[in-house]
Coordinates of N, CA and C in Angstrom, one line a residue:
M1 N 15.9 -15.4 -13.0 CA 15.2 -14.4 -13.8 C 14.4 -13.5 -13.0
G2 N 13.7 -14.0 -11.9 CA 12.9 -13.2 -11.0 C 13.7 -12.1 -10.3
N3 N 15.0 -12.5 -9.9 CA 15.8 -11.5 -9.3 C 16.2 -10.4 -10.3
L4 N 16.5 -10.7 -11.5 CA 16.8 -9.7 -12.5 C 15.6 -8.8 -12.7
A5 N 14.4 -9.4 -12.8 CA 13.2 -8.6 -13.0 C 13.0 -7.6 -11.9
S6 N 13.4 -8.0 -10.6 CA 13.3 -7.1 -9.5 C 14.3 -5.9 -9.6
I7 N 15.5 -6.3 -10.1 CA 16.5 -5.2 -10.3 C 16.0 -4.2 -11.4
Y8 N 15.5 -4.8 -12.5 CA 14.9 -3.9 -13.5 C 13.8 -3.0 -12.9
S9 N 12.9 -3.6 -12.1 CA 11.9 -2.8 -11.5 C 12.4 -1.7 -10.6
D10 N 13.4 -2.1 -9.8 CA 14.0 -1.1 -8.9 C 14.7 0.1 -9.6
L11 N 15.1 -0.2 -10.9 CA 15.8 0.8 -11.7 C 14.8 1.6 -12.5
G12 N 13.5 1.2 -12.4 CA 12.5 1.9 -13.1 C 12.4 1.4 -14.6
Q13 N 12.9 0.3 -14.9 CA 12.9 -0.2 -16.3 C 11.8 -1.3 -16.2
Y14 N 10.5 -0.8 -16.2 CA 9.4 -1.6 -16.0 C 9.0 -2.5 -17.1
H15 N 9.3 -2.1 -18.4 CA 9.0 -2.9 -19.5 C 9.9 -4.2 -19.5
K16 N 11.2 -4.0 -19.2 CA 12.1 -5.1 -19.1 C 11.7 -6.0 -18.0
A17 N 11.3 -5.5 -16.8 CA 10.9 -6.3 -15.7 C 9.6 -7.0 -16.1
E18 N 8.7 -6.4 -16.8 CA 7.5 -7.1 -17.2 C 7.8 -8.3 -18.0
Q19 N 8.7 -8.2 -19.0 CA 9.0 -9.3 -19.9 C 9.5 -10.5 -19.1
L20 N 10.4 -10.3 -18.2 CA 10.9 -11.4 -17.4 C 9.9 -11.9 -16.4
Q21 N 9.1 -11.0 -15.9 CA 8.1 -11.5 -14.9 C 7.0 -12.4 -15.6
V22 N 6.6 -12.1 -16.8 CA 5.7 -12.8 -17.6 C 6.3 -14.3 -17.8
Q23 N 7.5 -14.3 -18.1 CA 8.2 -15.6 -18.3 C 8.3 -16.4 -17.0
V24 N 8.7 -15.7 -15.9 CA 8.7 -16.4 -14.6 C 7.4 -17.0 -14.2
L25 N 6.3 -16.1 -14.4 CA 4.9 -16.5 -14.0 C 4.6 -17.8 -14.8
N26 N 4.8 -17.7 -16.1 CA 4.4 -18.8 -16.9 C 5.1 -20.1 -16.6
T27 N 6.4 -20.0 -16.3 CA 7.3 -21.1 -15.9 C 6.7 -21.7 -14.6
F28 N 6.5 -20.9 -13.6 CA 6.0 -21.4 -12.3 C 4.6 -22.0 -12.5
K29 N 3.7 -21.5 -13.3 CA 2.4 -22.1 -13.6 C 2.6 -23.5 -14.1
Q30 N 3.5 -23.6 -15.0 CA 3.7 -25.0 -15.7 C 4.4 -25.9 -14.7
L31 N 5.4 -25.5 -13.9 CA 6.1 -26.4 -13.1 C 5.5 -26.7 -11.7
L32 N 4.9 -25.6 -11.1 CA 4.4 -25.7 -9.8 C 2.9 -25.7 -9.7
G33 N 2.2 -25.2 -10.7 CA 0.8 -25.1 -10.6 C 0.3 -23.6 -10.3
E34 N -1.0 -23.5 -10.6 CA -1.6 -22.1 -10.5 C -1.6 -21.5 -9.1
D35 N -1.7 -22.5 -8.1 CA -2.0 -22.0 -6.7 C -0.7 -22.2 -5.8
H36 N 0.4 -22.5 -6.4 CA 1.6 -22.6 -5.6 C 2.0 -21.2 -5.1
T37 N 2.6 -21.1 -3.9 CA 2.9 -19.8 -3.3 C 3.9 -19.0 -4.2
Q38 N 4.9 -19.7 -4.8 CA 5.8 -19.0 -5.7 C 5.1 -18.4 -6.9
T39 N 4.2 -19.2 -7.4 CA 3.4 -18.7 -8.6 C 2.6 -17.4 -8.2
L40 N 2.0 -17.5 -7.0 CA 1.2 -16.4 -6.5 C 2.1 -15.2 -6.3
A41 N 3.3 -15.4 -5.8 CA 4.2 -14.2 -5.6 C 4.6 -13.7 -6.9
S42 N 4.8 -14.5 -7.9 CA 5.2 -14.0 -9.2 C 4.0 -13.2 -9.8
M43 N 2.8 -13.7 -9.6 CA 1.6 -13.0 -10.1 C 1.5 -11.6 -9.4
G44 N 1.8 -11.6 -8.1 CA 1.7 -10.2 -7.4 C 2.8 -9.3 -7.9
N45 N 4.0 -9.8 -8.2 CA 5.1 -9.0 -8.7 C 4.7 -8.4 -10.0
L46 N 4.2 -9.2 -10.9 CA 3.8 -8.7 -12.2 C 2.6 -7.7 -12.1
A47 N 1.8 -7.9 -11.2 CA 0.7 -6.9 -11.0 C 1.2 -5.6 -10.5
L48 N 2.2 -5.6 -9.6 CA 2.9 -4.3 -9.2 C 3.6 -3.6 -10.3
T49 N 4.2 -4.4 -11.2 CA 4.8 -3.8 -12.4 C 3.8 -3.2 -13.3
Y50 N 2.6 -3.9 -13.5 CA 1.6 -3.3 -14.3 C 1.1 -2.0 -13.7
S51 N 1.0 -1.9 -12.3 CA 0.6 -0.7 -11.6 C 1.7 0.4 -11.9
D52 N 3.0 0.0 -11.8 CA 4.1 1.0 -12.1 C 4.0 1.5 -13.6
L53 N 3.5 0.7 -14.5 CA 3.3 1.1 -15.9 C 2.0 1.8 -16.1
G54 N 1.2 2.0 -15.1 CA -0.1 2.6 -15.2 C -1.2 1.8 -15.8
R55 N -0.9 0.5 -15.8 CA -1.9 -0.5 -16.4 C -2.7 -1.1 -15.3
Y56 N -3.6 -0.2 -14.7 CA -4.2 -0.6 -13.5 C -5.3 -1.7 -13.7
N57 N -6.0 -1.7 -14.8 CA -6.9 -2.8 -15.0 C -6.3 -4.1 -15.1
E58 N -5.1 -4.3 -15.7 CA -4.4 -5.5 -15.8 C -3.9 -5.9 -14.4
A59 N -3.4 -4.9 -13.7 CA -3.0 -5.2 -12.3 C -4.1 -5.7 -11.5
E60 N -5.3 -5.1 -11.6 CA -6.4 -5.5 -10.8 C -6.8 -7.0 -11.1
Q61 N -6.8 -7.3 -12.4 CA -7.2 -8.7 -12.7 C -6.3 -9.7 -12.1
L62 N -4.9 -9.5 -12.2 CA -4.0 -10.4 -11.6 C -4.1 -10.4 -10.0
Q63 N -4.3 -9.2 -9.4 CA -4.4 -9.1 -7.9 C -5.7 -9.8 -7.4
V64 N -6.8 -9.7 -8.2 CA -8.0 -10.4 -7.7 C -7.8 -11.9 -7.8
A65 N -7.1 -12.4 -8.9 CA -6.9 -13.9 -9.0 C -5.9 -14.3 -7.9
E66 N -4.8 -13.5 -7.6 CA -3.8 -13.8 -6.6 C -4.5 -13.9 -5.2
L67 N -5.3 -12.9 -4.9 CA -6.0 -12.8 -3.6 C -6.9 -14.0 -3.4
S68 N -7.7 -14.3 -4.4 CA -8.6 -15.4 -4.3 C -7.8 -16.8 -4.0
A69 N -6.7 -17.0 -4.7 CA -5.9 -18.2 -4.5 C -5.3 -18.1 -3.1
R70 N -4.8 -17.0 -2.7 CA -4.1 -16.9 -1.4 C -5.1 -17.2 -0.3
K71 N -6.3 -16.7 -0.4 CA -7.3 -17.0 0.7 C -7.5 -18.4 0.8
Q72 N -7.5 -19.2 -0.3 CA -7.7 -20.6 -0.3 C -6.5 -21.3 0.2
V73 N -5.3 -20.9 -0.2 CA -4.1 -21.7 0.1 C -3.5 -21.3 1.4
Q74 N -3.6 -20.0 1.8 CA -2.9 -19.5 3.0 C -3.8 -19.0 4.0
G75 N -5.0 -18.8 3.7 CA -6.0 -18.2 4.8 C -6.1 -16.7 4.7
E76 N -7.2 -16.3 5.3 CA -7.6 -14.9 5.2 C -6.6 -13.9 5.9
E77 N -5.9 -14.5 6.9 CA -5.1 -13.5 7.7 C -3.6 -13.8 7.7
H78 N -3.2 -14.6 6.7 CA -1.8 -14.8 6.5 C -1.2 -13.5 6.0
P79 N 0.0 -13.2 6.4 CA 0.7 -11.9 6.0 C 0.7 -11.7 4.5
H80 N 0.9 -12.8 3.7 CA 1.0 -12.6 2.3 C -0.5 -12.2 1.7
T81 N -1.5 -12.8 2.3 CA -2.8 -12.6 2.0 C -3.2 -11.1 2.2
L82 N -2.8 -10.7 3.4 CA -3.1 -9.3 3.8 C -2.3 -8.3 2.9
S83 N -1.1 -8.6 2.6 CA -0.3 -7.8 1.6 C -1.0 -7.7 0.3
S84 N -1.6 -8.9 -0.2 CA -2.3 -8.9 -1.5 C -3.6 -8.0 -1.4
V85 N -4.3 -8.0 -0.3 CA -5.4 -7.2 -0.1 C -5.0 -5.7 -0.1
S86 N -3.9 -5.4 0.5 CA -3.4 -4.0 0.6 C -3.1 -3.6 -0.9
N87 N -2.4 -4.4 -1.6 CA -2.0 -4.0 -3.0 C -3.3 -3.8 -3.9
L88 N -4.3 -4.6 -3.7 CA -5.5 -4.5 -4.5 C -6.2 -3.2 -4.1
A89 N -6.2 -2.9 -2.8 CA -6.8 -1.6 -2.3 C -6.1 -0.4 -3.0
L90 N -4.8 -0.5 -3.1 CA -4.1 0.6 -3.7 C -4.4 0.7 -5.2
T91 N -4.5 -0.4 -5.8 CA -4.9 -0.3 -7.2 C -6.4 0.2 -7.4
Y92 N -7.2 -0.1 -6.5 CA -8.6 0.5 -6.5 C -8.5 2.0 -6.4
S93 N -7.6 2.5 -5.5 CA -7.4 3.9 -5.4 C -6.9 4.5 -6.7
D94 N -5.9 3.8 -7.3 CA -5.3 4.3 -8.6 C -6.4 4.4 -9.6
L95 N -7.4 3.5 -9.5 CA -8.5 3.5 -10.5 C -9.6 4.5 -10.1
G96 N -9.4 5.2 -9.0 CA -10.5 6.1 -8.6 C -11.7 5.4 -7.9
R97 N -11.5 4.2 -7.5 CA -12.6 3.5 -6.9 C -12.3 3.4 -5.4
H98 N -12.4 4.6 -4.8 CA -12.0 4.8 -3.4 C -12.9 4.2 -2.4
N99 N -14.2 4.0 -2.7 CA -15.1 3.3 -1.8 C -14.7 1.8 -1.7
E100 N -14.3 1.2 -2.8 CA -13.8 -0.2 -2.7 C -12.5 -0.3 -2.0
A101 N -11.6 0.7 -2.2 CA -10.3 0.7 -1.5 C -10.6 0.9 0.0
E102 N -11.5 1.8 0.4 CA -11.8 1.9 1.8 C -12.2 0.6 2.5
H103 N -13.2 0.0 1.8 CA -13.7 -1.3 2.3 C -12.6 -2.3 2.6
L104 N -11.6 -2.5 1.7 CA -10.5 -3.4 1.9 C -9.5 -2.8 3.0
Q105 N -9.3 -1.5 3.0 CA -8.3 -1.0 3.9 C -8.8 -1.1 5.3
V106 N -10.1 -0.9 5.5 CA -10.7 -1.1 6.9 C -10.4 -2.6 7.4
Q107 N -10.7 -3.5 6.5 CA -10.4 -4.9 6.8 C -8.9 -5.2 7.2
I108 N -8.0 -4.6 6.4 CA -6.6 -4.7 6.6 C -6.2 -4.1 8.0
L109 N -6.7 -2.9 8.2 CA -6.3 -2.2 9.4 C -6.8 -3.0 10.6
N110 N -8.0 -3.5 10.6 CA -8.6 -4.3 11.7 C -7.7 -5.6 11.9
A111 N -7.3 -6.3 10.8 CA -6.5 -7.4 11.0 C -5.2 -7.2 11.5
C112 N -4.6 -6.0 11.0 CA -3.2 -5.7 11.5 C -3.2 -5.3 13.0
K113 N -4.3 -4.6 13.5 CA -4.3 -4.2 14.9 C -4.5 -5.5 15.7
R114 N -5.3 -6.4 15.3 CA -5.6 -7.6 16.0 C -4.3 -8.6 16.1
L115 N -3.6 -8.7 14.9 CA -2.5 -9.6 14.8 C -1.2 -9.1 15.2
L116 N -1.0 -7.8 14.9 CA 0.3 -7.2 15.2 C 0.4 -6.2 16.2
G117 N -0.7 -5.6 16.6 CA -0.7 -4.5 17.6 C -0.9 -3.1 17.0
E118 N -1.2 -2.2 17.8 CA -1.5 -0.8 17.4 C -0.4 -0.1 16.7
E119 N 0.9 -0.3 17.2 CA 2.0 0.5 16.7 C 3.0 -0.3 15.8
H120 N 2.6 -1.5 15.4 CA 3.5 -2.2 14.5 C 3.5 -1.4 13.1
P121 N 4.7 -1.4 12.5 CA 4.9 -0.6 11.3 C 3.8 -1.0 10.2
S122 N 3.5 -2.2 10.1 CA 2.4 -2.6 9.1 C 1.1 -2.0 9.5
T123 N 0.8 -2.0 10.8 CA -0.5 -1.4 11.2 C -0.5 0.1 11.0
L124 N 0.6 0.8 11.2 CA 0.7 2.3 10.9 C 0.6 2.6 9.4
K125 N 1.2 1.7 8.6 CA 1.1 1.9 7.2 C -0.3 1.7 6.7
S126 N -1.0 0.7 7.3 CA -2.4 0.4 6.9 C -3.3 1.6 7.3
R127 N -3.0 2.2 8.5 CA -3.8 3.4 9.0 C -3.5 4.5 8.1
H128 N -2.2 4.7 7.7 CA -1.8 5.8 6.8 C -2.6 5.7 5.5
N129 N -2.6 4.5 4.9 CA -3.3 4.3 3.6 C -4.8 4.5 3.7
L130 N -5.4 4.1 4.8 CA -6.8 4.4 5.0 C -7.1 5.9 5.1
A131 N -6.2 6.6 5.8 CA -6.3 8.1 5.9 C -6.3 8.7 4.5
L132 N -5.3 8.2 3.7 CA -5.3 8.9 2.4 C -6.6 8.6 1.6
T133 N -7.1 7.4 1.7 CA -8.4 7.1 1.0 C -9.5 8.0 1.6
Y134 N -9.6 8.2 2.9 CA -10.5 9.1 3.4 C -10.4 10.6 2.9
S135 N -9.1 11.0 2.6 CA -8.9 12.3 2.0 C -9.5 12.3 0.6
H136 N -9.2 11.3 -0.1 CA -9.7 11.2 -1.5 C -11.2 11.3 -1.5
L137 N -11.8 10.8 -0.5 CA -13.3 10.7 -0.4 C -13.9 12.0 0.2
G138 N -12.9 12.9 0.6 CA -13.4 14.2 1.1 C -13.8 14.1 2.6
Q139 N -13.5 12.9 3.2 CA -13.8 12.7 4.6 C -12.6 13.2 5.5
Y140 N -12.4 14.5 5.6 CA -11.2 15.0 6.2 C -11.1 14.9 7.7
N141 N -12.2 14.9 8.3 CA -12.2 14.6 9.8 C -11.7 13.2 10.1
E142 N -12.3 12.2 9.3 CA -11.8 10.8 9.5 C -10.3 10.7 9.2
A143 N -9.9 11.3 8.1 CA -8.5 11.3 7.7 C -7.6 11.9 8.8
E144 N -8.0 13.0 9.3 CA -7.2 13.7 10.4 C -7.0 12.8 11.6
K145 N -8.1 12.2 12.0 CA -8.0 11.3 13.3 C -6.9 10.3 13.0
L146 N -7.0 9.6 11.9 CA -6.0 8.5 11.6 C -4.6 9.1 11.5
Q147 N -4.5 10.2 10.8 CA -3.1 10.8 10.5 C -2.5 11.3 11.8
V148 N -3.3 11.8 12.8 CA -2.7 12.2 14.1 C -2.2 11.0 14.8
Q149 N -3.0 9.9 14.8 CA -2.5 8.7 15.4 C -1.3 8.2 14.8
V150 N -1.2 8.2 13.5 CA 0.1 7.7 12.9 C 1.2 8.6 13.1
L151 N 1.0 9.9 13.1 CA 2.1 10.9 13.3 C 2.6 10.7 14.8
N152 N 1.7 10.6 15.7 CA 2.2 10.5 17.2 C 2.9 9.2 17.4
A153 N 2.5 8.1 16.8 CA 3.1 6.8 16.9 C 4.6 6.9 16.2
R154 N 4.6 7.5 15.1 CA 5.9 7.5 14.4 C 6.9 8.4 15.1
K155 N 6.4 9.5 15.7 CA 7.3 10.4 16.4 C 7.9 9.6 17.6
R156 N 7.0 8.8 18.3 CA 7.5 8.0 19.5 C 8.5 6.9 19.0
L157 N 8.2 6.3 17.9 CA 8.9 5.1 17.5 C 10.2 5.5 16.7
F158 N 10.1 6.5 15.9 CA 11.2 6.8 15.0 C 11.9 8.2 15.2
G159 N 11.3 9.0 15.9 CA 11.7 10.4 16.1 C 11.1 11.4 15.1
E160 N 11.4 12.6 15.4 CA 10.8 13.7 14.6 C 11.3 13.8 13.2
E161 N 12.6 13.4 12.9 CA 13.2 13.6 11.6 C 13.2 12.4 10.7
H162 N 12.6 11.3 11.1 CA 12.6 10.1 10.3 C 11.7 10.4 9.1
P163 N 12.1 9.9 7.9 CA 11.3 10.1 6.7 C 9.9 9.8 6.8
D164 N 9.5 8.7 7.5 CA 8.1 8.3 7.7 C 7.3 9.3 8.5
T165 N 8.0 9.8 9.5 CA 7.4 10.8 10.4 C 7.1 12.1 9.6
L166 N 8.2 12.5 8.8 CA 7.9 13.7 8.0 C 6.9 13.5 7.0
K167 N 6.7 12.4 6.4 CA 5.7 12.1 5.4 C 4.4 12.2 6.1
S168 N 4.3 11.6 7.4 CA 3.0 11.8 8.1 C 2.7 13.2 8.4
M169 N 3.7 14.1 8.7 CA 3.4 15.5 9.0 C 2.9 16.1 7.7
G170 N 3.6 15.8 6.6 CA 3.1 16.4 5.3 C 1.7 16.0 5.0
N171 N 1.4 14.8 5.2 CA -0.1 14.4 4.9 C -1.1 15.1 5.8
L172 N -0.7 15.2 7.1 CA -1.6 15.9 8.0 C -1.7 17.4 7.6
A173 N -0.6 18.0 7.3 CA -0.6 19.4 6.8 C -1.6 19.5 5.6
L174 N -1.5 18.6 4.7 CA -2.5 18.7 3.5 C -3.9 18.6 4.0
T175 N -4.2 17.7 4.9 CA -5.5 17.5 5.4 C -6.0 18.8 6.1
Y176 N -5.0 19.5 6.9 CA -5.4 20.8 7.5 C -5.7 21.8 6.5
S177 N -4.9 21.8 5.4 CA -5.2 22.7 4.3 C -6.6 22.5 3.7
N178 N -6.9 21.2 3.5 CA -8.2 20.9 2.9 C -9.4 21.3 3.9
Q179 N -9.1 21.5 5.2 CA -10.1 21.9 6.1 C -10.0 23.4 6.4
S180 N -9.2 24.1 5.6 CA -9.0 25.5 5.7 C -8.3 25.9 7.0
R181 N -7.6 25.1 7.6 CA -6.9 25.3 8.9 C -5.4 25.7 8.5
W182 N -5.3 26.9 7.9 CA -4.1 27.3 7.3 C -2.9 27.4 8.3
E183 N -3.2 28.0 9.5 CA -2.1 28.2 10.4 C -1.4 26.8 10.9
E184 N -2.3 25.9 11.2 CA -1.8 24.5 11.6 C -1.1 23.9 10.4
A185 N -1.6 24.0 9.2 CA -1.0 23.5 8.0 C 0.4 24.1 7.8
G186 N 0.4 25.4 7.9 CA 1.7 26.1 7.7 C 2.8 25.6 8.7
E187 N 2.4 25.5 10.0 CA 3.3 25.0 11.0 C 3.9 23.7 10.7
L188 N 3.0 22.8 10.3 CA 3.5 21.4 9.9 C 4.4 21.4 8.6
Y189 N 4.0 22.2 7.7 CA 4.8 22.3 6.4 C 6.2 22.8 6.7
L190 N 6.3 23.8 7.6 CA 7.5 24.3 8.1 C 8.4 23.3 8.7
K191 N 7.8 22.5 9.6 CA 8.5 21.4 10.2 C 9.1 20.4 9.2
V192 N 8.2 20.0 8.3 CA 8.7 19.1 7.2 C 9.8 19.7 6.5
R193 N 9.7 20.9 6.1 CA 10.8 21.5 5.3 C 12.1 21.6 6.1
Q194 N 12.0 21.9 7.4 CA 13.2 21.9 8.2 C 13.8 20.6 8.4
G195 N 13.0 19.6 8.4 CA 13.4 18.2 8.7 C 14.0 17.5 7.5
I196 N 13.8 18.1 6.3 CA 14.3 17.4 5.0 C 15.8 17.8 4.8

């Protein structure tokens, strides 16, 4: 049932995915207990579906419960715990609670750098997410610093035309626009357009 729910989610059929995920979560709670890792994974999947449906408050409730249990069961720096923190931070952003998102994203970025290294894809994604939050907060200089780091690393690792590199260019171009640096923004937008 969980696999079918994932397929529905991938197809954008979130209401069907939700129905199955609720069943799976309830079954795992009954059979395995509230704090079993499969139960927690099911909780996280349902929370992501709630986010996809725009039901961010429900997503937040599940994510807070999942994160609390993961910290107890798996520890603060387990990859699944860090993923849960990241998902909660994104939900906070969706709710417009950017200061709370920033707080969590700084924690995630520091943990990823320490555990995985500066240029690991998860570290780059964490840095990218924090930069977006800084943009939402109007902290464009902070956003720019992180975006330049991510862009340079992605160019080195993936090349100029990789979708992640192009996404980084587009985000940096937007930051330049927000800083009224029109010429630099235009150059990057042109590169993104040519790369697509």
